[in-house]
mmCIF file of C-alpha atoms and ligand atoms in Angstrom:
data_model
loop_
_atom_site.group_PDB
_atom_site.id
_atom_site.type_symbol
_atom_site.label_atom_id
_atom_site.label_comp_id
_atom_site.label_asym_id
_atom_site.label_seq_id
_atom_site.Cartn_x
_atom_site.Cartn_y
_atom_site.Cartn_z
ATOM 1 C CA MET A 58 18.577 10.640 3.763
ATOM 2 C CA ILE A 59 17.909 14.369 3.689
ATOM 3 C CA PRO A 60 15.307 15.514 1.476
ATOM 4 C CA GLY A 61 15.814 18.396 -1.184
ATOM 5 C CA SER A 62 14.605 21.712 -0.231
ATOM 6 C CA PHE A 63 10.948 22.496 -0.657
ATOM 7 C CA GLU A 64 8.419 25.316 0.282
ATOM 8 C CA TYR A 65 5.781 23.869 2.753
ATOM 9 C CA PHE A 66 2.001 24.994 2.731
ATOM 10 C CA SER A 67 -0.718 24.266 5.295
ATOM 11 C CA PRO A 68 -3.895 25.308 4.009
ATOM 12 C CA GLN A 69 -6.927 25.412 6.137
ATOM 13 C CA THR A 70 -9.424 24.670 3.624
ATOM 14 C CA LEU A 71 -9.982 22.493 0.430
ATOM 15 C CA PRO A 72 -10.340 25.367 -2.021
ATOM 16 C CA GLU A 73 -7.169 26.932 -0.614
ATOM 17 C CA ALA A 74 -5.383 23.730 -1.380
ATOM 18 C CA VAL A 75 -6.675 23.190 -4.937
ATOM 19 C CA THR A 76 -5.701 26.765 -5.680
ATOM 20 C CA LEU A 77 -2.081 25.884 -4.450
ATOM 21 C CA LEU A 78 -1.957 22.672 -6.816
ATOM 22 C CA GLN A 79 -3.266 24.657 -9.520
ATOM 23 C CA ARG A 80 -0.798 27.362 -9.011
ATOM 24 C CA TYR A 81 2.155 24.996 -8.873
ATOM 25 C CA GLY A 82 1.135 22.125 -11.032
ATOM 26 C CA GLU A 83 3.414 19.191 -11.400
ATOM 27 C CA ASP A 84 6.031 20.820 -8.896
ATOM 28 C CA ALA A 85 3.591 20.396 -6.004
ATOM 29 C CA LYS A 86 2.582 17.460 -4.195
ATOM 30 C CA VAL A 87 -0.119 16.655 -1.457
ATOM 31 C CA LEU A 88 1.110 15.525 1.802
ATOM 32 C CA ALA A 89 -1.273 13.303 4.105
ATOM 33 C CA GLY A 90 0.270 10.774 6.459
ATOM 34 C CA GLY A 91 3.707 11.257 4.737
ATOM 35 C CA HIS A 92 4.473 7.308 5.378
ATOM 36 C CA SER A 93 5.122 6.954 1.772
ATOM 37 C CA LEU A 94 6.133 10.437 0.321
ATOM 38 C CA ILE A 95 8.438 11.553 3.290
ATOM 39 C CA PRO A 96 10.645 8.092 2.553
ATOM 40 C CA LEU A 97 10.711 8.933 -1.226
ATOM 41 C CA MET A 98 11.836 12.443 -0.658
ATOM 42 C CA LYS A 99 14.556 11.468 1.953
ATOM 43 C CA LEU A 100 15.970 8.736 -0.604
ATOM 44 C CA ARG A 101 15.728 11.632 -3.558
ATOM 45 C CA LEU A 102 13.315 9.480 -5.512
ATOM 46 C CA ALA A 103 10.775 12.319 -5.105
ATOM 47 C CA ALA A 104 11.725 16.149 -4.926
ATOM 48 C CA PRO A 105 8.639 18.141 -5.183
ATOM 49 C CA ARG A 106 9.464 21.899 -5.056
ATOM 50 C CA TYR A 107 5.829 22.534 -3.123
ATOM 51 C CA LEU A 108 4.480 20.523 -0.384
ATOM 52 C CA VAL A 109 0.617 20.847 0.328
ATOM 53 C CA ASP A 110 -0.041 19.459 3.693
ATOM 54 C CA LEU A 111 -3.620 18.588 4.086
ATOM 55 C CA SER A 112 -3.715 17.726 7.770
ATOM 56 C CA ARG A 113 -5.036 21.055 9.070
ATOM 57 C CA ILE A 114 -8.073 21.010 6.793
ATOM 58 C CA ASP A 115 -11.319 20.158 8.562
ATOM 59 C CA GLY A 116 -13.826 17.626 7.539
ATOM 60 C CA LEU A 117 -11.683 14.972 5.444
ATOM 61 C CA THR A 118 -11.686 12.511 8.385
ATOM 62 C CA TYR A 119 -14.739 10.266 8.683
ATOM 63 C CA ILE A 120 -16.368 7.132 8.586
ATOM 64 C CA ARG A 121 -20.098 7.120 7.937
ATOM 65 C CA GLU A 122 -22.961 5.323 6.188
ATOM 66 C CA SER A 123 -25.097 7.447 4.114
ATOM 67 C CA GLU A 124 -27.536 7.189 1.148
ATOM 68 C CA GLY A 125 -26.476 3.504 0.282
ATOM 69 C CA PHE A 126 -22.582 3.894 0.845
ATOM 70 C CA LEU A 127 -20.003 3.754 3.526
ATOM 71 C CA ARG A 128 -18.092 7.022 3.103
ATOM 72 C CA VAL A 129 -14.479 7.313 4.505
ATOM 73 C CA GLY A 130 -12.814 10.618 4.360
ATOM 74 C CA ALA A 131 -9.591 10.549 2.576
ATOM 75 C CA LEU A 132 -7.638 11.646 5.547
ATOM 76 C CA THR A 133 -8.865 8.687 7.809
ATOM 77 C CA ARG A 134 -6.060 6.760 8.996
ATOM 78 C CA HIS A 135 -5.411 3.036 8.928
ATOM 79 C CA GLY A 136 -5.878 2.829 12.398
ATOM 80 C CA ASP A 137 -9.257 4.656 12.479
ATOM 81 C CA ILE A 138 -10.704 2.174 10.372
ATOM 82 C CA GLU A 139 -8.937 -0.852 12.184
ATOM 83 C CA THR A 140 -10.714 0.585 15.555
ATOM 84 C CA SER A 141 -13.981 1.801 13.812
ATOM 85 C CA ASP A 142 -17.415 -0.065 15.215
ATOM 86 C CA VAL A 143 -19.142 0.737 12.020
ATOM 87 C CA ILE A 144 -16.354 -1.130 10.054
ATOM 88 C CA ARG A 145 -15.950 -3.956 12.634
ATOM 89 C CA SER A 146 -19.714 -4.836 12.665
ATOM 90 C CA GLY A 147 -20.660 -4.431 8.909
ATOM 91 C CA TYR A 148 -17.396 -4.453 6.889
ATOM 92 C CA PRO A 149 -15.167 -7.282 7.789
ATOM 93 C CA LEU A 150 -13.236 -7.243 4.657
ATOM 94 C CA LEU A 151 -12.055 -3.670 5.535
ATOM 95 C CA ALA A 152 -11.400 -4.544 9.045
ATOM 96 C CA ASP A 153 -9.151 -7.501 8.008
ATOM 97 C CA ALA A 154 -7.145 -5.080 5.542
ATOM 98 C CA ALA A 155 -6.727 -2.479 8.184
ATOM 99 C CA ARG A 156 -5.126 -4.736 11.018
ATOM 100 C CA VAL A 157 -2.601 -6.126 8.573
ATOM 101 C CA ILE A 158 -1.124 -3.085 7.226
ATOM 102 C CA ALA A 159 2.442 -2.206 8.343
ATOM 103 C CA ASP A 160 2.603 -1.753 12.097
ATOM 104 C CA PRO A 161 0.755 0.410 14.633
ATOM 105 C CA LEU A 162 3.088 3.138 13.946
ATOM 106 C CA VAL A 163 2.269 3.470 10.487
ATOM 107 C CA ARG A 164 -1.310 2.560 11.092
ATOM 108 C CA ASN A 165 -1.592 5.817 13.235
ATOM 109 C CA MET A 166 -0.124 8.013 10.511
ATOM 110 C CA GLY A 167 -0.795 6.653 7.027
ATOM 111 C CA THR A 168 -4.137 7.648 5.403
ATOM 112 C CA VAL A 169 -6.273 5.653 3.397
ATOM 113 C CA GLY A 170 -6.613 8.284 0.644
ATOM 114 C CA GLY A 171 -2.805 8.716 0.491
ATOM 115 C CA SER A 172 -2.589 4.964 0.197
ATOM 116 C CA LEU A 173 -4.663 4.822 -2.879
ATOM 117 C CA ALA A 174 -3.183 8.090 -4.309
ATOM 118 C CA HIS A 175 0.280 6.728 -3.911
ATOM 119 C CA ALA A 176 -1.035 3.609 -6.033
ATOM 120 C CA ASP A 177 1.736 1.134 -4.869
ATOM 121 C CA PRO A 178 0.617 -2.366 -6.269
ATOM 122 C CA ALA A 179 1.592 -3.470 -2.719
ATOM 123 C CA GLY A 180 -0.868 -1.165 -1.201
ATOM 124 C CA ASP A 181 -3.426 -3.380 0.681
ATOM 125 C CA TRP A 182 -6.216 -0.747 0.198
ATOM 126 C CA GLY A 183 -6.258 -1.081 -3.448
ATOM 127 C CA ALA A 184 -6.818 -4.748 -3.601
ATOM 128 C CA ALA A 185 -9.225 -4.690 -0.702
ATOM 129 C CA LEU A 186 -11.351 -1.821 -2.003
ATOM 130 C CA LEU A 187 -11.331 -3.205 -5.632
ATOM 131 C CA ALA A 188 -12.866 -6.237 -4.010
ATOM 132 C CA ALA A 189 -15.376 -4.032 -2.134
ATOM 133 C CA GLY A 190 -16.771 -2.426 -5.544
ATOM 134 C CA ALA A 191 -15.498 1.288 -4.273
ATOM 135 C CA HIS A 192 -15.273 4.568 -6.056
ATOM 136 C CA VAL A 193 -13.229 7.585 -5.016
ATOM 137 C CA VAL A 194 -14.141 11.155 -5.121
ATOM 138 C CA ALA A 195 -11.642 13.629 -6.699
ATOM 139 C CA THR A 196 -11.984 17.317 -5.973
ATOM 140 C CA GLY A 197 -10.392 20.066 -8.169
ATOM 141 C CA PRO A 198 -10.736 23.452 -9.670
ATOM 142 C CA ARG A 199 -13.832 22.233 -11.485
ATOM 143 C CA GLY A 200 -15.530 20.740 -8.211
ATOM 144 C CA GLY A 201 -15.868 16.994 -7.439
ATOM 145 C CA ARG A 202 -15.903 13.899 -9.881
ATOM 146 C CA THR A 203 -16.500 10.258 -8.978
ATOM 147 C CA ILE A 204 -14.056 7.685 -10.249
ATOM 148 C CA PRO A 205 -14.810 4.078 -10.011
ATOM 149 C CA LEU A 206 -11.751 2.491 -8.548
ATOM 150 C CA ASP A 207 -11.565 0.114 -11.600
ATOM 151 C CA GLU A 208 -10.419 3.075 -13.575
ATOM 152 C CA PHE A 209 -8.448 4.818 -10.722
ATOM 153 C CA PHE A 210 -5.124 2.901 -11.105
ATOM 154 C CA VAL A 211 -3.723 3.376 -14.339
ATOM 155 C CA GLY A 212 -0.019 2.105 -13.726
ATOM 156 C CA THR A 213 2.448 1.570 -11.013
ATOM 157 C CA PHE A 214 2.442 4.637 -8.895
ATOM 158 C CA THR A 215 0.023 6.361 -11.353
ATOM 159 C CA THR A 216 -3.616 7.231 -10.966
ATOM 160 C CA ALA A 217 -6.472 8.949 -12.783
ATOM 161 C CA LEU A 218 -6.143 11.974 -10.609
ATOM 162 C CA GLN A 219 -5.157 15.314 -12.213
ATOM 163 C CA PRO A 220 -2.149 17.264 -10.832
ATOM 164 C CA ASP A 221 -4.707 19.749 -9.393
ATOM 165 C CA GLU A 222 -7.040 17.066 -7.861
ATOM 166 C CA ILE A 223 -7.363 15.999 -4.353
ATOM 167 C CA LEU A 224 -8.831 12.494 -3.392
ATOM 168 C CA THR A 225 -11.298 13.467 -1.004
ATOM 169 C CA GLU A 226 -13.621 10.474 -0.208
ATOM 170 C CA ILE A 227 -13.583 6.740 -0.763
ATOM 171 C CA GLY A 228 -17.434 5.352 -1.310
ATOM 172 C CA ILE A 229 -18.176 1.798 -0.739
ATOM 173 C CA PRO A 230 -21.516 0.092 -1.199
ATOM 174 C CA GLN A 231 -23.239 -0.294 1.882
ATOM 175 C CA SER A 232 -23.078 -3.562 3.690
ATOM 176 C CA GLN A 233 -26.415 -5.875 3.385
ATOM 177 C CA LYS A 234 -27.700 -8.875 4.973
ATOM 178 C CA ASN A 235 -26.027 -11.765 3.313
ATOM 179 C CA SER A 236 -23.037 -9.725 2.494
ATOM 180 C CA GLY A 237 -19.685 -10.980 3.636
ATOM 181 C CA GLY A 238 -16.037 -10.334 2.866
ATOM 182 C CA ALA A 239 -12.579 -11.199 3.849
ATOM 183 C CA TYR A 240 -8.914 -9.936 3.296
ATOM 184 C CA LEU A 241 -6.147 -12.597 3.575
ATOM 185 C CA LYS A 242 -2.459 -11.453 3.356
ATOM 186 C CA LEU A 243 0.668 -13.756 3.401
ATOM 187 C CA GLU A 244 3.901 -11.665 4.346
ATOM 188 C CA ARG A 245 7.388 -12.506 5.347
ATOM 189 C CA LYS A 246 7.000 -11.245 8.933
ATOM 190 C CA VAL A 247 4.426 -9.088 10.703
ATOM 191 C CA GLY A 248 4.589 -5.324 9.352
ATOM 192 C CA ASP A 249 5.944 -6.148 5.723
ATOM 193 C CA PHE A 250 4.387 -5.462 2.436
ATOM 194 C CA ALA A 251 2.524 -8.659 1.110
ATOM 195 C CA ILE A 252 3.996 -11.467 -0.807
ATOM 196 C CA ALA A 253 0.493 -11.783 -2.035
ATOM 197 C CA ALA A 254 -2.666 -10.802 -0.473
ATOM 198 C CA VAL A 255 -6.333 -11.388 -1.643
ATOM 199 C CA GLY A 256 -9.771 -9.300 -0.821
ATOM 200 C CA VAL A 257 -13.173 -10.779 -1.494
ATOM 201 C CA GLY A 258 -16.405 -9.069 -1.286
ATOM 202 C CA LEU A 259 -19.754 -10.943 -1.931
ATOM 203 C CA LEU A 260 -23.320 -10.791 -1.495
ATOM 204 C CA LEU A 261 -25.520 -13.940 -1.241
ATOM 205 C CA SER A 262 -28.977 -14.369 -2.882
ATOM 206 C CA SER A 263 -31.773 -16.012 -0.651
ATOM 207 C CA THR A 264 -31.089 -19.355 -2.616
ATOM 208 C CA GLY A 265 -27.434 -18.804 -1.410
ATOM 209 C CA ALA A 266 -25.790 -17.975 -4.911
ATOM 210 C CA CYS A 267 -23.210 -15.231 -5.464
ATOM 211 C CA GLU A 268 -25.396 -12.482 -6.581
ATOM 212 C CA GLN A 269 -22.462 -9.740 -6.349
ATOM 213 C CA VAL A 270 -18.932 -10.834 -5.888
ATOM 214 C CA GLY A 271 -15.664 -8.898 -6.277
ATOM 215 C CA ILE A 272 -12.098 -10.241 -5.937
ATOM 216 C CA GLY A 273 -8.965 -7.917 -5.472
ATOM 217 C CA LEU A 274 -5.407 -9.111 -5.711
ATOM 218 C CA CYS A 275 -2.424 -7.154 -4.091
ATOM 219 C CA ASN A 276 1.253 -7.231 -5.166
ATOM 220 C CA VAL A 277 1.119 -9.910 -7.923
ATOM 221 C CA GLY A 278 0.772 -7.213 -10.912
ATOM 222 C CA PRO A 279 1.899 -3.815 -11.957
ATOM 223 C CA THR A 280 -0.960 -2.381 -10.032
ATOM 224 C CA SER A 281 -3.633 -3.644 -7.778
ATOM 225 C CA LEU A 282 -5.561 -6.034 -9.685
ATOM 226 C CA ARG A 283 -9.566 -7.031 -10.016
ATOM 227 C CA ALA A 284 -9.605 -10.706 -10.972
ATOM 228 C CA GLY A 285 -12.627 -10.101 -13.268
ATOM 229 C CA GLN A 286 -12.770 -13.741 -14.680
ATOM 230 C CA ALA A 287 -12.748 -15.252 -11.455
ATOM 231 C CA GLU A 288 -15.657 -13.172 -10.404
ATOM 232 C CA GLN A 289 -17.298 -14.443 -13.330
ATOM 233 C CA VAL A 290 -16.800 -18.073 -12.328
ATOM 234 C CA LEU A 291 -18.719 -17.433 -9.114
ATOM 235 C CA ARG A 292 -21.429 -15.133 -10.196
ATOM 236 C CA GLY A 293 -25.001 -16.456 -10.152
ATOM 237 C CA LYS A 294 -23.461 -19.871 -8.713
ATOM 238 C CA LYS A 295 -23.413 -21.367 -5.456
ATOM 239 C CA PRO A 296 -20.124 -21.198 -3.810
ATOM 240 C CA ASP A 297 -19.403 -24.767 -3.194
ATOM 241 C CA ASP A 298 -16.086 -26.480 -3.223
ATOM 242 C CA ALA A 299 -15.580 -27.223 -6.784
ATOM 243 C CA THR A 300 -16.836 -23.554 -7.892
ATOM 244 C CA ILE A 301 -14.473 -21.957 -5.306
ATOM 245 C CA ALA A 302 -11.574 -24.137 -6.422
ATOM 246 C CA ARG A 303 -12.223 -23.003 -10.106
ATOM 247 C CA ALA A 304 -12.514 -19.439 -9.335
ATOM 248 C CA ALA A 305 -9.290 -19.607 -7.239
ATOM 249 C CA GLU A 306 -7.318 -21.137 -10.001
ATOM 250 C CA THR A 307 -8.872 -18.626 -12.317
ATOM 251 C CA ALA A 308 -7.698 -15.799 -9.999
ATOM 252 C CA ALA A 309 -4.124 -17.351 -10.043
ATOM 253 C CA THR A 310 -4.210 -17.345 -13.869
ATOM 254 C CA GLU A 311 -5.250 -13.488 -13.806
ATOM 255 C CA SER A 312 -2.228 -12.593 -11.440
ATOM 256 C CA ASP A 313 0.881 -11.384 -13.021
ATOM 257 C CA PRO A 314 3.499 -11.368 -10.467
ATOM 258 C CA ALA A 315 7.193 -10.882 -10.667
ATOM 259 C CA ASP A 316 10.235 -12.587 -9.378
ATOM 260 C CA ASP A 317 11.751 -10.759 -6.515
ATOM 261 C CA LEU A 318 12.912 -11.092 -2.963
ATOM 262 C CA ARG A 319 9.519 -11.935 -1.871
ATOM 263 C CA GLY A 320 9.675 -15.149 -3.986
ATOM 264 C CA PRO A 321 9.550 -16.532 -7.530
ATOM 265 C CA ALA A 322 6.529 -15.549 -9.689
ATOM 266 C CA ASP A 323 5.121 -19.145 -9.774
ATOM 267 C CA TYR A 324 5.075 -19.368 -5.754
ATOM 268 C CA LYS A 325 3.058 -16.114 -5.774
ATOM 269 C CA ARG A 326 0.640 -17.214 -8.390
ATOM 270 C CA ASP A 327 0.041 -20.415 -6.163
ATOM 271 C CA MET A 328 -0.262 -18.444 -3.283
ATOM 272 C CA VAL A 329 -3.119 -16.193 -5.133
ATOM 273 C CA ARG A 330 -4.883 -19.599 -5.744
ATOM 274 C CA VAL A 331 -4.705 -20.481 -2.053
ATOM 275 C CA LEU A 332 -5.576 -17.218 -0.575
ATOM 276 C CA THR A 333 -8.376 -16.759 -3.142
ATOM 277 C CA ALA A 334 -9.874 -20.052 -1.968
ATOM 278 C CA ARG A 335 -9.415 -19.223 1.700
ATOM 279 C CA ALA A 336 -10.582 -15.815 1.480
ATOM 280 C CA LEU A 337 -14.037 -16.954 -0.507
ATOM 281 C CA ARG A 338 -14.861 -19.549 2.085
ATOM 282 C CA LEU A 339 -14.145 -17.170 5.104
ATOM 283 C CA ALA A 340 -16.516 -14.397 3.237
ATOM 284 C CA VAL A 341 -19.293 -17.022 2.474
ATOM 285 C CA GLY A 342 -19.230 -18.251 6.197
ATOM 286 C CA ARG A 343 -19.578 -14.767 7.219
ATOM 287 C CA ALA A 344 -22.280 -13.758 4.670
ATOM 288 C CA LYS A 345 -24.250 -16.786 6.303
ATOM 289 C CA GLY A 346 -23.827 -15.136 9.583
ATOM 290 C CA GLY A 347 -20.585 -16.851 10.871
ATOM 291 C CA ALA A 348 -17.766 -15.146 12.571
HETATM 292 C C1 FAD B 32 7.626 0.910 7.210
HETATM 293 C C2 FAD B 32 6.483 0.751 6.302
HETATM 294 C C3 FAD B 32 5.586 -0.192 6.106
HETATM 295 C C4 FAD B 32 4.320 -0.101 5.352
HETATM 296 N N1 FAD B 32 3.744 -1.274 5.175
HETATM 297 C C5 FAD B 32 2.386 -1.153 4.521
HETATM 298 C C6 FAD B 32 1.763 -2.311 4.292
HETATM 299 O O1 FAD B 32 1.983 -3.419 4.669
HETATM 300 N N2 FAD B 32 0.540 -2.166 3.662
HETATM 301 C C7 FAD B 32 0.352 -1.041 2.871
HETATM 302 O O2 FAD B 32 -0.916 -1.038 2.239
HETATM 303 N N3 FAD B 32 0.835 -0.003 3.008
HETATM 304 C C8 FAD B 32 2.003 0.105 3.612
HETATM 305 N N4 FAD B 32 2.875 1.019 3.989
HETATM 306 C C9 FAD B 32 2.487 2.417 3.415
HETATM 307 C C10 FAD B 32 1.562 3.358 4.147
HETATM 308 O O3 FAD B 32 0.211 2.603 4.336
HETATM 309 C C11 FAD B 32 1.377 4.783 3.963
HETATM 310 O O4 FAD B 32 0.839 5.506 4.788
HETATM 311 C C12 FAD B 32 0.451 5.060 2.781
HETATM 312 O O5 FAD B 32 0.573 4.302 1.586
HETATM 313 C C13 FAD B 32 0.519 6.592 2.117
HETATM 314 O O6 FAD B 32 -0.361 7.154 2.963
HETATM 315 P P1 FAD B 32 -0.055 8.819 3.633
HETATM 316 O O7 FAD B 32 -1.286 9.139 4.077
HETATM 317 O O8 FAD B 32 1.057 8.092 4.450
HETATM 318 O O9 FAD B 32 0.292 9.178 2.162
HETATM 319 P P2 FAD B 32 1.472 10.256 1.943
HETATM 320 O O10 FAD B 32 2.932 9.511 2.040
HETATM 321 O O11 FAD B 32 1.365 11.519 2.460
HETATM 322 O O12 FAD B 32 1.466 10.527 0.354
HETATM 323 C C14 FAD B 32 1.404 9.340 -0.686
HETATM 324 C C15 FAD B 32 1.344 9.739 -1.929
HETATM 325 O O13 FAD B 32 -0.147 10.049 -2.154
HETATM 326 C C16 FAD B 32 -0.290 11.479 -2.535
HETATM 327 N N5 FAD B 32 -1.466 11.971 -1.787
HETATM 328 C C17 FAD B 32 -1.758 11.746 -0.338
HETATM 329 N N6 FAD B 32 -2.953 11.842 -0.149
HETATM 330 C C18 FAD B 32 -3.458 12.392 -1.199
HETATM 331 C C19 FAD B 32 -4.849 13.070 -1.448
HETATM 332 N N7 FAD B 32 -5.999 12.954 -0.596
HETATM 333 N N8 FAD B 32 -5.217 13.231 -2.813
HETATM 334 C C20 FAD B 32 -3.990 13.146 -3.549
HETATM 335 N N9 FAD B 32 -3.104 12.696 -3.665
HETATM 336 C C21 FAD B 32 -2.691 12.389 -2.224
HETATM 337 C C22 FAD B 32 0.897 12.339 -2.118
HETATM 338 O O14 FAD B 32 1.128 13.667 -2.749
HETATM 339 C C23 FAD B 32 2.068 11.227 -2.287
HETATM 340 O O15 FAD B 32 2.403 11.061 -3.554
HETATM 341 C C24 FAD B 32 4.042 1.142 4.734
HETATM 342 C C25 FAD B 32 4.735 2.289 5.138
HETATM 343 C C26 FAD B 32 5.886 2.401 5.677
HETATM 344 C C27 FAD B 32 6.757 3.357 5.981
#
């Protein structure tokens, strides 16, 4: 349970951090909250020779709305999101997700950027932010580039980030009147990773039809998944019971869970159906001004 030896750097600026990543390439790893990387290093499943700690870099922790987006700095901790007034008042999908990640100890250390960069299919932010239609900003030697979250997860524990890029910001379309969302997670016990979880973000038109809808699935595939066909079932339609049931069944068929200690694949697929229907009903209620 003791990691291999490594050299530790604590840069004070983003350019310094990027320069270190450029210099050491695949031998270097960024350290954020350390709640995924350090356990892996202790188990010797990861053995970076160089650690570049981001925690002393100013300006990577924030939650603010600007130019049509909610912007969240990559070093923002799960707990900061859980307690943010901006999130609580306008982003129920994110508020729901933040409060079901692990336990308060992990939420006080783990960061949203670290969770996305880690790309664990069981990570709650992947599914929640896919549902929210988010993008990320990656900063490297060539400056910053925007990556839609749909293109970010390229495999289990693998993302579109280059070895010399740092995830610096997450952007989420700003909440509007008649928008709503929800994140529902089924877990074996409080603090555990999901058996299955579903995030929903939607915008209702003036006639009550689904103008925009996003559905993200957690821990039921090799990556966080977007249930695009289920979204298609809802798009332009009123979310009545029959349409919600059809979308939920479609989301279940789009999931790709594995049998494991958290349950057999068929059970998880059915839980995707149940959670999708419930999350849709909750999101619709919130979009209409309910709790
Ligand atoms: C007991 C326990 C229970 C947990 N339960 C849950 C849960 O229920 N749901 C859930 O979603 N998560 C859970 N987690 C994971 C937790 O949320 C982690 O904190 C999170 O996944 C990683 O964030 P971090 O800031 O700790 O990243 P780190 O551990 O510091 O880094 C993780 C990886 O991302 C890379 N990285 C980090 N930040 C950046 C960046 N800005 N740019 C580029 N690369 C970066 C690192 O190099 C590393 O490869 C749990 C963890 C523990 C220990």
